[in-house]
Amino acid sequence: MIPAVRKLYNEQFTPEQYQAFLAGIADDTGEAPAFRVAETPVFVPAALGNKLVQACEEIVDVLLRPDFKTITRDAIPASLKVPHENDHPHFIVIDFAVCKDAEDHLVPQLIELQGFPTMLAFQEVMARRFKTHFNIPAGLSNFFNGLDEAAYYQLLRDMIVGPFAPEEVILLEVKPEEQKTRIDFHSTEKNLGIKTVCLTELIQEGKQLYYIKDGVKTRIRRIYNRIIFDDLQHQAESLGAHVNLFQELDVEWITHPNWFYRISKYIMPFIHSDYVPKSWFLHELPVVPADLENYVLKPLFSFAGKGVLIDVTAADIDAIKDPENWILQHKVKYAPAIETPTGPAICEIRMIYIWQDGSARPILVHNLARISKGKMIGVGFNSQDTWVGGSCCFFETGDTK
């Protein structure tokens, strides 16, 4: 999206560089990604970068409302509430589509947000490997707020491991070796020294949790949580015996599971910004718009694009039996903003925040990108294309020549 940088990158790109890039990722993490990694990063010009930051900070202002927990009291399904919720999430990710306004300027439009971690360790690996194998100008950065690789990982250690010994902290997931994001688990283990543990491996004694590390039963003081609890609920019967995470347990959560639901598409109707599409809870919709072709219908308690109706009809709305669990959102039109050798592509940009205990506001630290040439953005929809998939952004911070 920075024309001169894009042109030079495309001209200098070779398939051999790309294969060396992928091999470098595998060397760093111990395995190849289980999803497609794009041939290119996203080069974000300063004007768009400033709008992305502005949009994020306007959303953070909503999260800081003194009545935030009140307005989101119905965001957590009763069956998914976990005890001992803390005051704020430790991680926030905010996803934007890259679009164009009426003046043909690139602008962000909010797609989704979550109080949940993302590929925090792997994104640094990917960005570093892009810089190693391709010509990324010095005036571009994948970090924010003055961070570099060393400071970023120290921040992650402070946030995730904190005052505990690394063996007292685990990354918790359901069947982690079956997850497409497992490359991030491996990167986290390597850089933070904590172990990835499957839910079925937990041992409960009273309110305390343990796991077996190197043959020794080890107390768990803190959980870096990567489980999405509605997914867990759907899988529970097939998992066999496992600890019930919905009970009171003597353990710290980073971040607490309830924040996945409080900070989600549920809060979109409360956010008023030029960069947030107008949204309504379906049961509060004053009138069904005549131009439904310009709207999408989203279930509140389904994630990763599941259940979204892109081509909405009045009959679809009439058929909804639980309108309080849906939002109608103005449709976002992605701009084919990335020129590639095999045709233009669209993208989403995820802005990654960390919120340390004791801090007044979360801080922006890193990013993630998804590039697509189809109707859907997720990396799972792009297996047949090239120059698409998971990626990262380099933001213009200085001279890019």
Coordinates of N, CA and C in Angstrom, one line a residue, residues 57-290:
E57 N -7.7 3.6 19.6 CA -7.8 4.4 20.8 C -9.2 4.8 21.1
E58 N -10.0 5.0 20.1 CA -11.5 5.3 20.3 C -12.2 4.1 20.9
I59 N -11.8 2.9 20.4 CA -12.4 1.7 21.0 C -11.9 1.5 22.4
V60 N -10.7 1.7 22.7 CA -10.1 1.6 24.1 C -10.9 2.6 25.0
D61 N -11.2 3.8 24.5 CA -12.0 4.7 25.3 C -13.4 4.1 25.8
V62 N -14.0 3.3 24.9 CA -15.2 2.6 25.3 C -14.9 1.6 26.3
L63 N -13.9 0.9 26.2 CA -13.5 -0.2 27.2 C -13.3 0.4 28.6
L64 N -12.9 1.7 28.6 CA -12.6 2.4 29.9 C -13.8 3.1 30.5
R65 N -14.9 3.0 29.8 CA -16.2 3.5 30.5 C -16.4 2.9 31.8
P66 N -16.7 3.7 32.8 CA -16.9 3.2 34.2 C -18.0 2.2 34.3
D67 N -19.0 2.2 33.3 CA -20.1 1.3 33.3 C -19.9 0.1 32.3
F68 N -18.6 -0.1 31.9 CA -18.4 -1.1 30.8 C -18.9 -2.5 31.2
K69 N -18.6 -2.9 32.5 CA -19.1 -4.2 32.9 C -20.6 -4.3 33.0
T70 N -21.3 -3.1 33.2 CA -22.7 -3.1 33.3 C -23.3 -3.3 31.9
I71 N -22.8 -2.5 30.9 CA -23.3 -2.6 29.5 C -23.0 -3.9 28.9
T72 N -22.0 -4.7 29.4 CA -21.7 -6.0 28.8 C -22.1 -7.1 29.7
R73 N -23.0 -6.9 30.6 CA -23.4 -8.0 31.6 C -24.0 -9.1 30.9
D74 N -24.6 -8.9 29.7 CA -25.3 -10.0 29.0 C -24.4 -10.6 27.9
A75 N -23.1 -10.1 27.8 CA -22.2 -10.6 26.8 C -21.7 -12.0 27.0
I76 N -21.7 -12.4 28.3 CA -21.2 -13.7 28.6 C -22.4 -14.7 28.8
P77 N -22.5 -15.7 27.9 CA -23.6 -16.7 28.2 C -23.5 -17.3 29.6
A78 N -24.6 -17.4 30.2 CA -24.6 -17.9 31.6 C -23.8 -19.2 31.8
S79 N -23.9 -20.0 30.8 CA -23.3 -21.4 31.0 C -21.8 -21.3 30.8
L80 N -21.3 -20.1 30.4 CA -19.8 -20.0 30.1 C -19.1 -19.0 31.0
K81 N -19.8 -18.6 32.1 CA -19.2 -17.7 33.0 C -18.2 -18.4 33.9
V82 N -17.0 -17.8 34.1 CA -16.0 -18.4 34.9 C -15.8 -17.5 36.2
P83 N -15.6 -18.1 37.4 CA -15.5 -17.2 38.6 C -14.2 -16.4 38.6
H84 N -14.2 -15.4 39.4 CA -13.0 -14.5 39.7 C -12.5 -13.8 38.5
E85 N -13.4 -13.2 37.8 CA -13.1 -12.3 36.7 C -12.3 -11.1 37.3
N86 N -11.2 -10.6 36.6 CA -10.5 -9.5 37.0 C -11.0 -8.2 36.4
D87 N -10.3 -7.1 36.7 CA -10.8 -5.8 36.3 C -10.7 -5.5 34.8
H88 N -9.8 -6.1 34.1 CA -9.6 -5.8 32.7 C -8.9 -6.9 32.0
P89 N -9.0 -7.0 30.7 CA -8.3 -8.1 30.0 C -6.8 -7.8 29.9
H90 N -6.0 -8.8 29.7 CA -4.6 -8.6 29.6 C -4.2 -8.5 28.1
F91 N -5.1 -9.0 27.2 CA -4.8 -8.9 25.8 C -6.1 -8.4 25.1
I92 N -5.9 -7.6 24.1 CA -7.0 -7.1 23.2 C -6.5 -7.2 21.8
V93 N -7.3 -7.8 20.9 CA -7.0 -7.8 19.5 C -8.2 -7.1 18.7
I94 N -7.9 -6.3 17.8 CA -8.9 -5.5 17.1 C -8.6 -5.6 15.6
D95 N -9.6 -6.2 14.9 CA -9.5 -6.5 13.4 C -10.2 -5.5 12.6
F96 N -9.4 -5.0 11.6 CA -10.0 -4.0 10.7 C -9.8 -4.5 9.2
A97 N -10.9 -4.2 8.4 CA -10.8 -4.3 7.0 C -10.1 -3.1 6.4
V98 N -9.3 -3.2 5.4 CA -8.7 -2.1 4.7 C -9.7 -1.7 3.6
C99 N -10.3 -0.5 3.6 CA -11.3 -0.1 2.7 C -10.9 1.3 2.1
K100 N -11.8 1.8 1.2 CA -11.5 3.1 0.7 C -12.8 4.0 1.0
D101 N -12.5 5.3 1.3 CA -13.6 6.2 1.5 C -14.1 6.8 0.2
A102 N -15.0 7.8 0.3 CA -15.6 8.4 -0.9 C -14.5 9.2 -1.7
E103 N -13.4 9.6 -1.0 CA -12.4 10.3 -1.7 C -11.2 9.4 -2.1
D104 N -11.5 8.1 -2.1 CA -10.5 7.1 -2.6 C -9.3 7.0 -1.6
H105 N -9.4 7.4 -0.4 CA -8.4 7.3 0.6 C -8.5 5.9 1.3
L106 N -7.4 5.3 1.7 CA -7.5 4.1 2.4 C -8.0 4.4 3.9
V107 N -8.9 3.6 4.4 CA -9.4 3.8 5.7 C -9.7 2.4 6.3
P108 N -9.6 2.3 7.7 CA -9.9 1.0 8.3 C -11.4 1.0 8.7
Q109 N -11.9 -0.2 8.7 CA -13.3 -0.4 9.2 C -13.3 -1.7 10.1
L110 N -13.8 -1.5 11.3 CA -13.8 -2.5 12.3 C -14.6 -3.8 11.8
I111 N -14.0 -4.9 12.0 CA -14.6 -6.2 11.6 C -15.0 -7.0 12.9
E112 N -14.0 -7.1 13.8 CA -14.2 -7.9 15.0 C -13.2 -7.4 16.1
L113 N -13.4 -7.8 17.3 CA -12.5 -7.5 18.4 C -12.7 -8.6 19.5
Q114 N -11.6 -8.8 20.2 CA -11.7 -9.9 21.2 C -10.7 -9.5 22.4
G115 N -11.2 -9.9 23.6 CA -10.4 -9.8 24.8 C -9.6 -11.1 24.9
F116 N -8.7 -11.4 24.1 CA -8.1 -12.7 24.0 C -6.7 -12.6 23.3
P117 N -5.8 -13.4 23.6 CA -4.5 -13.3 22.9 C -4.5 -13.9 21.5
T118 N -3.6 -13.5 20.7 CA -3.5 -14.0 19.4 C -2.1 -14.6 19.2
M119 N -1.5 -14.7 18.0 CA -0.3 -15.3 17.7 C 0.9 -14.4 18.2
L120 N 1.0 -14.2 19.5 CA 1.9 -13.2 20.0 C 3.3 -13.5 19.7
A121 N 3.7 -14.7 19.9 CA 5.1 -15.1 19.7 C 5.5 -15.3 18.3
F122 N 4.6 -16.0 17.6 CA 4.8 -16.3 16.1 C 4.9 -15.1 15.3
Q123 N 4.1 -14.0 15.6 CA 4.1 -12.9 14.7 C 5.4 -12.2 14.7
E124 N 6.2 -12.2 15.8 CA 7.5 -11.7 15.9 C 8.4 -12.5 15.0
V125 N 8.3 -13.8 15.1 CA 9.1 -14.7 14.2 C 8.9 -14.4 12.8
M126 N 7.6 -14.3 12.4 CA 7.3 -14.0 11.0 C 7.9 -12.7 10.5
A127 N 7.7 -11.7 11.3 CA 8.2 -10.3 10.9 C 9.7 -10.4 10.8
R128 N 10.4 -11.0 11.7 CA 11.9 -11.1 11.7 C 12.3 -11.8 10.5
R129 N 11.7 -12.9 10.1 CA 12.1 -13.7 8.9 C 11.8 -12.9 7.6
F130 N 10.7 -12.1 7.6 CA 10.5 -11.2 6.4 C 11.7 -10.3 6.3
K131 N 12.2 -9.7 7.4 CA 13.3 -8.8 7.4 C 14.6 -9.5 7.0
T132 N 14.7 -10.7 7.4 CA 15.9 -11.5 7.1 C 16.0 -11.8 5.6
H133 N 14.9 -12.2 5.0 CA 14.9 -12.8 3.7 C 14.5 -11.9 2.6
F134 N 13.9 -10.7 2.9 CA 13.5 -9.8 1.9 C 14.0 -8.4 2.3
N135 N 13.9 -7.5 1.3 CA 14.4 -6.1 1.5 C 13.2 -5.3 2.1
I136 N 13.2 -5.2 3.4 CA 12.2 -4.3 4.1 C 12.9 -3.0 4.5
P137 N 12.5 -1.9 3.9 CA 13.1 -0.6 4.2 C 13.2 -0.3 5.7
A138 N 14.3 0.5 6.0 CA 14.5 0.8 7.5 C 13.4 1.7 8.1
G139 N 12.7 2.4 7.2 CA 11.7 3.3 7.8 C 10.3 2.6 8.0
L140 N 10.3 1.3 8.1 CA 9.1 0.5 8.4 C 9.3 -0.3 9.7
S141 N 8.3 -0.5 10.5 CA 8.4 -1.3 11.7 C 7.1 -2.1 11.9
N142 N 7.4 -3.3 12.4 CA 6.2 -4.2 12.8 C 5.8 -3.9 14.3
F143 N 6.6 -3.1 15.0 CA 6.3 -2.8 16.5 C 5.7 -1.4 16.6
F144 N 5.2 -1.2 17.8 CA 4.7 0.1 18.2 C 5.3 0.5 19.6
N145 N 5.1 1.8 19.9 CA 5.5 2.3 21.2 C 6.9 2.1 21.6
G146 N 7.8 2.2 20.6 CA 9.3 2.1 20.9 C 9.8 0.7 21.1
L147 N 9.0 -0.3 20.9 CA 9.4 -1.7 21.2 C 10.3 -2.2 20.1
D148 N 11.2 -3.1 20.5 CA 12.0 -3.9 19.6 C 11.8 -5.3 20.0
E149 N 12.6 -6.2 19.3 CA 12.4 -7.7 19.6 C 12.6 -8.0 21.1
A150 N 13.7 -7.5 21.6 CA 14.1 -7.8 23.0 C 13.1 -7.3 24.0
A151 N 12.7 -6.0 23.8 CA 11.7 -5.4 24.7 C 10.3 -6.0 24.6
Y152 N 10.0 -6.4 23.3 CA 8.7 -7.1 23.1 C 8.6 -8.4 23.9
Y153 N 9.6 -9.2 23.8 CA 9.6 -10.5 24.5 C 9.7 -10.3 26.0
Q154 N 10.4 -9.3 26.5 CA 10.4 -9.0 27.9 C 9.0 -8.6 28.4
L155 N 8.3 -7.8 27.6 CA 6.9 -7.5 27.9 C 6.0 -8.7 28.0
L156 N 6.2 -9.6 27.0 CA 5.4 -10.9 27.1 C 5.7 -11.7 28.3
R157 N 7.0 -11.7 28.7 CA 7.4 -12.5 29.9 C 6.8 -11.8 31.1
D158 N 6.9 -10.5 31.2 CA 6.3 -9.8 32.4 C 4.8 -10.0 32.4
M159 N 4.1 -10.1 31.3 CA 2.7 -10.2 31.2 C 2.2 -11.6 31.5
I160 N 2.9 -12.6 30.9 CA 2.4 -14.0 31.0 C 3.1 -14.8 32.1
V161 N 4.4 -14.7 32.3 CA 5.0 -15.4 33.4 C 5.0 -14.6 34.7
G162 N 5.2 -13.3 34.6 CA 5.1 -12.5 35.8 C 6.0 -12.9 36.9
P163 N 5.6 -12.9 38.1 CA 6.4 -13.2 39.3 C 6.7 -14.6 39.5
F164 N 6.1 -15.5 38.7 CA 6.2 -16.9 38.9 C 7.4 -17.6 38.2
A165 N 7.8 -18.7 38.6 CA 8.8 -19.5 37.9 C 8.1 -20.0 36.6
P166 N 8.8 -20.1 35.5 CA 8.2 -20.5 34.2 C 7.5 -21.9 34.3
E167 N 8.0 -22.8 35.2 CA 7.4 -24.1 35.3 C 6.0 -24.0 36.0
E168 N 5.8 -22.9 36.7 CA 4.5 -22.7 37.4 C 3.4 -22.1 36.5
V169 N 3.8 -21.8 35.3 CA 2.9 -21.1 34.3 C 2.8 -22.1 33.1
I170 N 1.5 -22.3 32.6 CA 1.3 -23.1 31.4 C 0.5 -22.4 30.4
L171 N 0.7 -22.7 29.2 CA -0.2 -22.4 28.1 C -1.2 -23.5 28.0
L172 N -2.5 -23.1 28.1 CA -3.5 -24.2 28.2 C -4.4 -24.1 26.9
E173 N -4.5 -25.3 26.3 CA -5.4 -25.4 25.1 C -6.0 -26.8 25.1
V174 N -7.0 -27.0 24.3 CA -7.6 -28.3 24.1 C -6.9 -29.0 22.9
K175 N -6.3 -30.1 23.1 CA -5.6 -30.9 22.0 C -4.7 -29.9 21.2
P176 N -3.7 -29.3 21.9 CA -2.9 -28.3 21.2 C -2.2 -28.7 20.0
E177 N -1.8 -30.0 19.9 CA -1.1 -30.4 18.7 C -2.0 -30.6 17.5
E178 N -3.3 -30.5 17.7 CA -4.2 -30.5 16.6 C -4.6 -29.1 16.1
Q179 N -4.2 -28.1 16.8 CA -4.6 -26.7 16.5 C -3.7 -26.2 15.4
K180 N -4.3 -25.4 14.4 CA -3.6 -24.8 13.4 C -2.6 -23.7 13.9
T181 N -2.9 -23.2 15.1 CA -2.1 -22.2 15.7 C -0.9 -22.8 16.5
R182 N -0.7 -24.1 16.4 CA 0.3 -24.7 17.3 C 1.7 -24.1 17.1
I183 N 2.0 -23.6 16.0 CA 3.3 -23.0 15.7 C 3.6 -21.8 16.7
D184 N 2.5 -21.2 17.1 CA 2.6 -20.1 18.1 C 2.9 -20.7 19.5
F185 N 2.3 -21.8 19.8 CA 2.5 -22.5 21.1 C 4.0 -22.8 21.2
H186 N 4.5 -23.4 20.1 CA 6.0 -23.8 20.1 C 6.9 -22.5 20.3
S187 N 6.5 -21.4 19.6 CA 7.3 -20.2 19.7 C 7.2 -19.7 21.1
T188 N 6.0 -19.8 21.7 CA 5.9 -19.3 23.1 C 6.7 -20.1 24.1
E189 N 6.7 -21.4 23.9 CA 7.5 -22.3 24.8 C 9.0 -21.9 24.7
K190 N 9.5 -21.7 23.4 CA 10.9 -21.4 23.2 C 11.3 -20.1 23.8
N191 N 10.4 -19.1 23.7 CA 10.8 -17.7 24.1 C 10.5 -17.4 25.5
L192 N 9.5 -18.1 26.1 CA 9.1 -17.7 27.4 C 9.4 -18.8 28.4
G193 N 9.7 -20.0 27.9 CA 10.1 -21.1 28.8 C 8.9 -21.8 29.5
I194 N 7.7 -21.6 29.1 CA 6.6 -22.2 29.7 C 6.1 -23.4 28.8
K195 N 5.4 -24.3 29.4 CA 5.0 -25.5 28.7 C 3.6 -25.4 28.2
T196 N 3.3 -26.0 27.0 CA 1.9 -26.1 26.5 C 1.3 -27.4 27.1
V197 N 0.1 -27.3 27.7 CA -0.5 -28.4 28.3 C -2.0 -28.5 27.8
C198 N -2.4 -29.7 27.5 CA -3.8 -30.0 27.1 C -4.6 -30.1 28.4
L199 N -5.8 -29.6 28.2 CA -6.8 -29.6 29.3 C -6.9 -31.0 30.0
T200 N -6.8 -32.0 29.2 CA -7.0 -33.4 29.7 C -5.8 -33.9 30.5
E201 N -4.7 -33.1 30.5 CA -3.5 -33.4 31.3 C -3.5 -32.8 32.7
L202 N -4.5 -31.9 32.9 CA -4.5 -31.2 34.2 C -4.9 -32.2 35.4
I203 N -4.3 -32.0 36.5 CA -4.6 -32.8 37.7 C -5.2 -31.8 38.8
Q204 N -6.3 -32.1 39.3 CA -6.9 -31.3 40.3 C -6.8 -31.9 41.7
E205 N -6.4 -31.1 42.7 CA -6.4 -31.5 44.1 C -7.0 -30.4 44.9
G206 N -8.2 -30.6 45.3 CA -9.0 -29.4 46.0 C -9.2 -28.4 44.9
K207 N -8.8 -27.1 45.2 CA -8.9 -26.0 44.3 C -7.6 -25.8 43.5
Q208 N -6.6 -26.6 43.7 CA -5.3 -26.4 43.1 C -5.1 -27.3 41.9
L209 N -4.4 -26.8 40.9 CA -4.1 -27.6 39.7 C -2.6 -27.9 39.5
Y210 N -2.4 -29.1 38.9 CA -1.1 -29.5 38.7 C -0.9 -30.1 37.3
Y211 N 0.3 -30.3 36.9 CA 0.6 -31.1 35.6 C 1.9 -31.8 35.8
I212 N 2.2 -32.7 35.0 CA 3.4 -33.5 35.1 C 4.4 -32.9 34.2
K213 N 5.5 -32.4 34.8 CA 6.7 -31.8 34.0 C 7.9 -32.6 34.3
D214 N 8.5 -33.3 33.3 CA 9.7 -34.1 33.5 C 9.5 -35.1 34.6
G215 N 8.3 -35.7 34.6 CA 8.0 -36.8 35.6 C 7.6 -36.3 36.9
V216 N 7.6 -35.0 37.2 CA 7.3 -34.4 38.5 C 6.0 -33.7 38.5
K217 N 5.1 -34.0 39.5 CA 3.9 -33.3 39.6 C 4.1 -31.8 40.0
T218 N 3.7 -30.9 39.2 CA 4.1 -29.5 39.4 C 2.9 -28.6 39.5
R219 N 2.9 -27.7 40.5 CA 1.8 -26.8 40.8 C 1.7 -25.8 39.7
I220 N 0.4 -25.5 39.3 CA 0.1 -24.4 38.3 C -0.3 -23.2 39.0
R221 N 0.4 -22.1 38.9 CA 0.0 -20.9 39.6 C -0.8 -19.9 38.6
R222 N -0.4 -20.0 37.3 CA -1.0 -19.1 36.3 C -1.2 -19.9 35.0
I223 N -2.4 -19.6 34.4 CA -2.7 -20.2 33.1 C -2.7 -19.1 32.1
Y224 N -1.9 -19.2 31.0 CA -2.0 -18.4 29.8 C -3.0 -19.1 29.0
N225 N -4.2 -18.6 29.0 CA -5.4 -19.3 28.4 C -5.5 -19.1 26.9
R226 N -5.5 -20.2 26.2 CA -5.8 -20.2 24.7 C -7.1 -21.0 24.4
I227 N -7.8 -21.4 25.4 CA -9.1 -22.1 25.2 C -10.2 -21.1 24.9
I228 N -11.0 -21.4 23.9 CA -12.2 -20.6 23.7 C -13.3 -21.5 24.3
F229 N -14.0 -21.0 25.3 CA -14.8 -21.8 26.1 C -16.1 -22.3 25.5
D230 N -16.6 -21.6 24.5 CA -17.8 -22.2 23.8 C -17.3 -23.4 23.0
D231 N -16.1 -23.3 22.4 CA -15.6 -24.5 21.7 C -15.4 -25.7 22.7
L232 N -14.9 -25.3 23.9 CA -14.7 -26.4 24.9 C -16.0 -27.0 25.2
Q233 N -17.0 -26.2 25.4 CA -18.3 -26.7 25.8 C -18.8 -27.7 24.7
H234 N -18.6 -27.4 23.4 CA -19.0 -28.3 22.3 C -18.3 -29.6 22.3
Q235 N -17.0 -29.5 22.7 CA -16.2 -30.7 22.7 C -16.2 -31.6 24.0
A236 N -16.7 -31.0 25.0 CA -16.5 -31.6 26.4 C -16.8 -33.1 26.4
E237 N -17.9 -33.5 25.8 CA -18.3 -35.0 26.0 C -17.3 -35.9 25.3
S238 N -16.6 -35.4 24.2 CA -15.7 -36.2 23.5 C -14.3 -36.2 24.1
L239 N -14.0 -35.4 25.1 CA -12.7 -35.3 25.6 C -12.4 -36.3 26.7
G240 N -13.4 -37.0 27.2 CA -13.2 -37.9 28.3 C -13.1 -37.1 29.6
A241 N -12.5 -37.7 30.6 CA -12.3 -37.1 31.9 C -11.4 -35.9 31.8
H242 N -11.8 -34.7 32.4 CA -11.0 -33.5 32.4 C -11.5 -32.6 33.5
V243 N -10.6 -31.7 33.9 CA -10.9 -30.7 35.0 C -12.0 -29.8 34.5
N244 N -13.0 -29.5 35.3 CA -14.0 -28.5 35.1 C -13.5 -27.1 35.3
L245 N -13.3 -26.3 34.3 CA -12.7 -25.0 34.4 C -13.7 -23.9 34.8
F246 N -15.0 -24.3 35.0 CA -16.0 -23.4 35.3 C -16.2 -23.3 36.8
Q247 N -15.4 -24.0 37.6 CA -15.5 -23.9 39.0 C -14.5 -23.0 39.6
E248 N -14.5 -22.7 40.9 CA -13.5 -21.9 41.6 C -12.2 -22.7 41.7
L249 N -11.2 -22.1 41.2 CA -9.9 -22.7 41.2 C -8.8 -21.7 41.7
D250 N -7.8 -22.2 42.4 CA -6.8 -21.4 43.0 C -5.7 -21.2 41.9
V251 N -6.0 -20.4 40.9 CA -5.1 -20.2 39.8 C -5.4 -18.8 39.2
E252 N -4.4 -18.1 38.7 CA -4.5 -16.9 38.0 C -4.7 -17.1 36.5
W253 N -5.6 -16.3 35.9 CA -5.8 -16.4 34.4 C -5.2 -15.2 33.7
I254 N -4.5 -15.6 32.6 CA -3.9 -14.5 31.7 C -4.4 -14.9 30.3
T255 N -5.4 -14.4 29.8 CA -6.4 -13.5 30.4 C -7.6 -14.2 30.8
H256 N -8.4 -13.7 31.7 CA -9.6 -14.4 32.2 C -10.5 -14.7 31.1
P257 N -11.1 -15.9 31.0 CA -11.9 -16.3 29.9 C -13.1 -15.5 29.6
N258 N -13.7 -14.8 30.7 CA -14.9 -14.0 30.4 C -14.6 -12.8 29.5
W259 N -13.4 -12.4 29.4 CA -13.1 -11.2 28.5 C -13.2 -11.5 27.1
F260 N -13.1 -12.8 26.7 CA -13.4 -13.2 25.3 C -14.7 -12.8 24.8
Y261 N -15.7 -12.8 25.8 CA -17.1 -12.5 25.4 C -17.4 -11.0 25.6
R262 N -16.9 -10.4 26.7 CA -17.2 -9.0 27.0 C -16.6 -8.1 25.8
I263 N -15.4 -8.4 25.4 CA -14.8 -7.6 24.3 C -14.9 -8.5 23.1
S264 N -16.0 -8.3 22.3 CA -16.3 -9.0 21.1 C -17.2 -8.2 20.3
K265 N -17.7 -8.8 19.2 CA -18.7 -8.0 18.4 C -19.9 -7.5 19.2
Y266 N -20.0 -8.1 20.4 CA -21.1 -7.6 21.3 C -21.1 -6.1 21.5
I267 N -19.9 -5.5 21.6 CA -19.8 -4.1 22.0 C -19.9 -3.2 20.8
M268 N -19.9 -3.7 19.6 CA -19.9 -2.9 18.4 C -21.1 -1.8 18.4
P269 N -22.3 -2.2 18.8 CA -23.3 -1.2 18.8 C -23.0 0.0 19.8
F270 N -22.1 -0.2 20.7 CA -21.8 0.9 21.7 C -20.6 1.8 21.2
I271 N -20.0 1.4 20.1 CA -18.8 2.2 19.6 C -19.3 3.1 18.5
H272 N -19.0 4.4 18.7 CA -19.3 5.4 17.7 C -18.1 6.0 17.1
S273 N -17.7 5.6 15.9 CA -16.5 6.1 15.3 C -16.7 6.0 13.8
D274 N -15.9 6.9 13.1 CA -15.9 6.8 11.6 C -15.4 5.5 11.1
Y275 N -14.7 4.8 12.0 CA -14.0 3.6 11.5 C -14.7 2.3 12.1
V276 N -15.9 2.5 12.6 CA -16.7 1.3 13.1 C -18.0 1.3 12.4
P277 N -18.3 0.3 11.6 CA -19.6 0.2 10.9 C -20.8 0.3 11.8
K278 N -21.8 1.0 11.5 CA -23.0 1.1 12.3 C -23.6 -0.3 12.5
S279 N -23.9 -0.6 13.8 CA -24.4 -1.9 14.2 C -25.6 -1.8 15.2
W280 N -26.5 -2.7 15.1 CA -27.6 -2.8 16.0 C -27.7 -4.2 16.6
F281 N -28.1 -4.3 17.8 CA -28.6 -5.6 18.3 C -29.9 -5.8 17.5
L282 N -30.1 -7.0 17.0 CA -31.3 -7.3 16.2 C -32.6 -7.0 16.9
H283 N -32.7 -7.3 18.2 CA -33.9 -7.1 18.9 C -34.2 -5.7 19.2
E284 N -33.2 -4.8 19.0 CA -33.3 -3.4 19.2 C -33.4 -2.6 17.8
L285 N -33.4 -3.3 16.7 CA -33.4 -2.7 15.4 C -34.7 -1.9 15.2
P286 N -34.7 -0.6 15.0 CA -35.9 0.2 15.0 C -36.7 -0.1 13.7
V287 N -36.1 -0.4 12.6 CA -36.8 -0.8 11.4 C -35.8 -1.6 10.5
V288 N -36.3 -2.5 9.8 CA -35.5 -3.3 8.9 C -35.1 -2.4 7.7
P289 N -33.8 -2.2 7.4 CA -33.4 -1.4 6.3 C -33.9 -1.9 5.0
A290 N -34.3 -0.9 4.1 CA -34.7 -1.3 2.8 C -33.6 -1.9 1.9

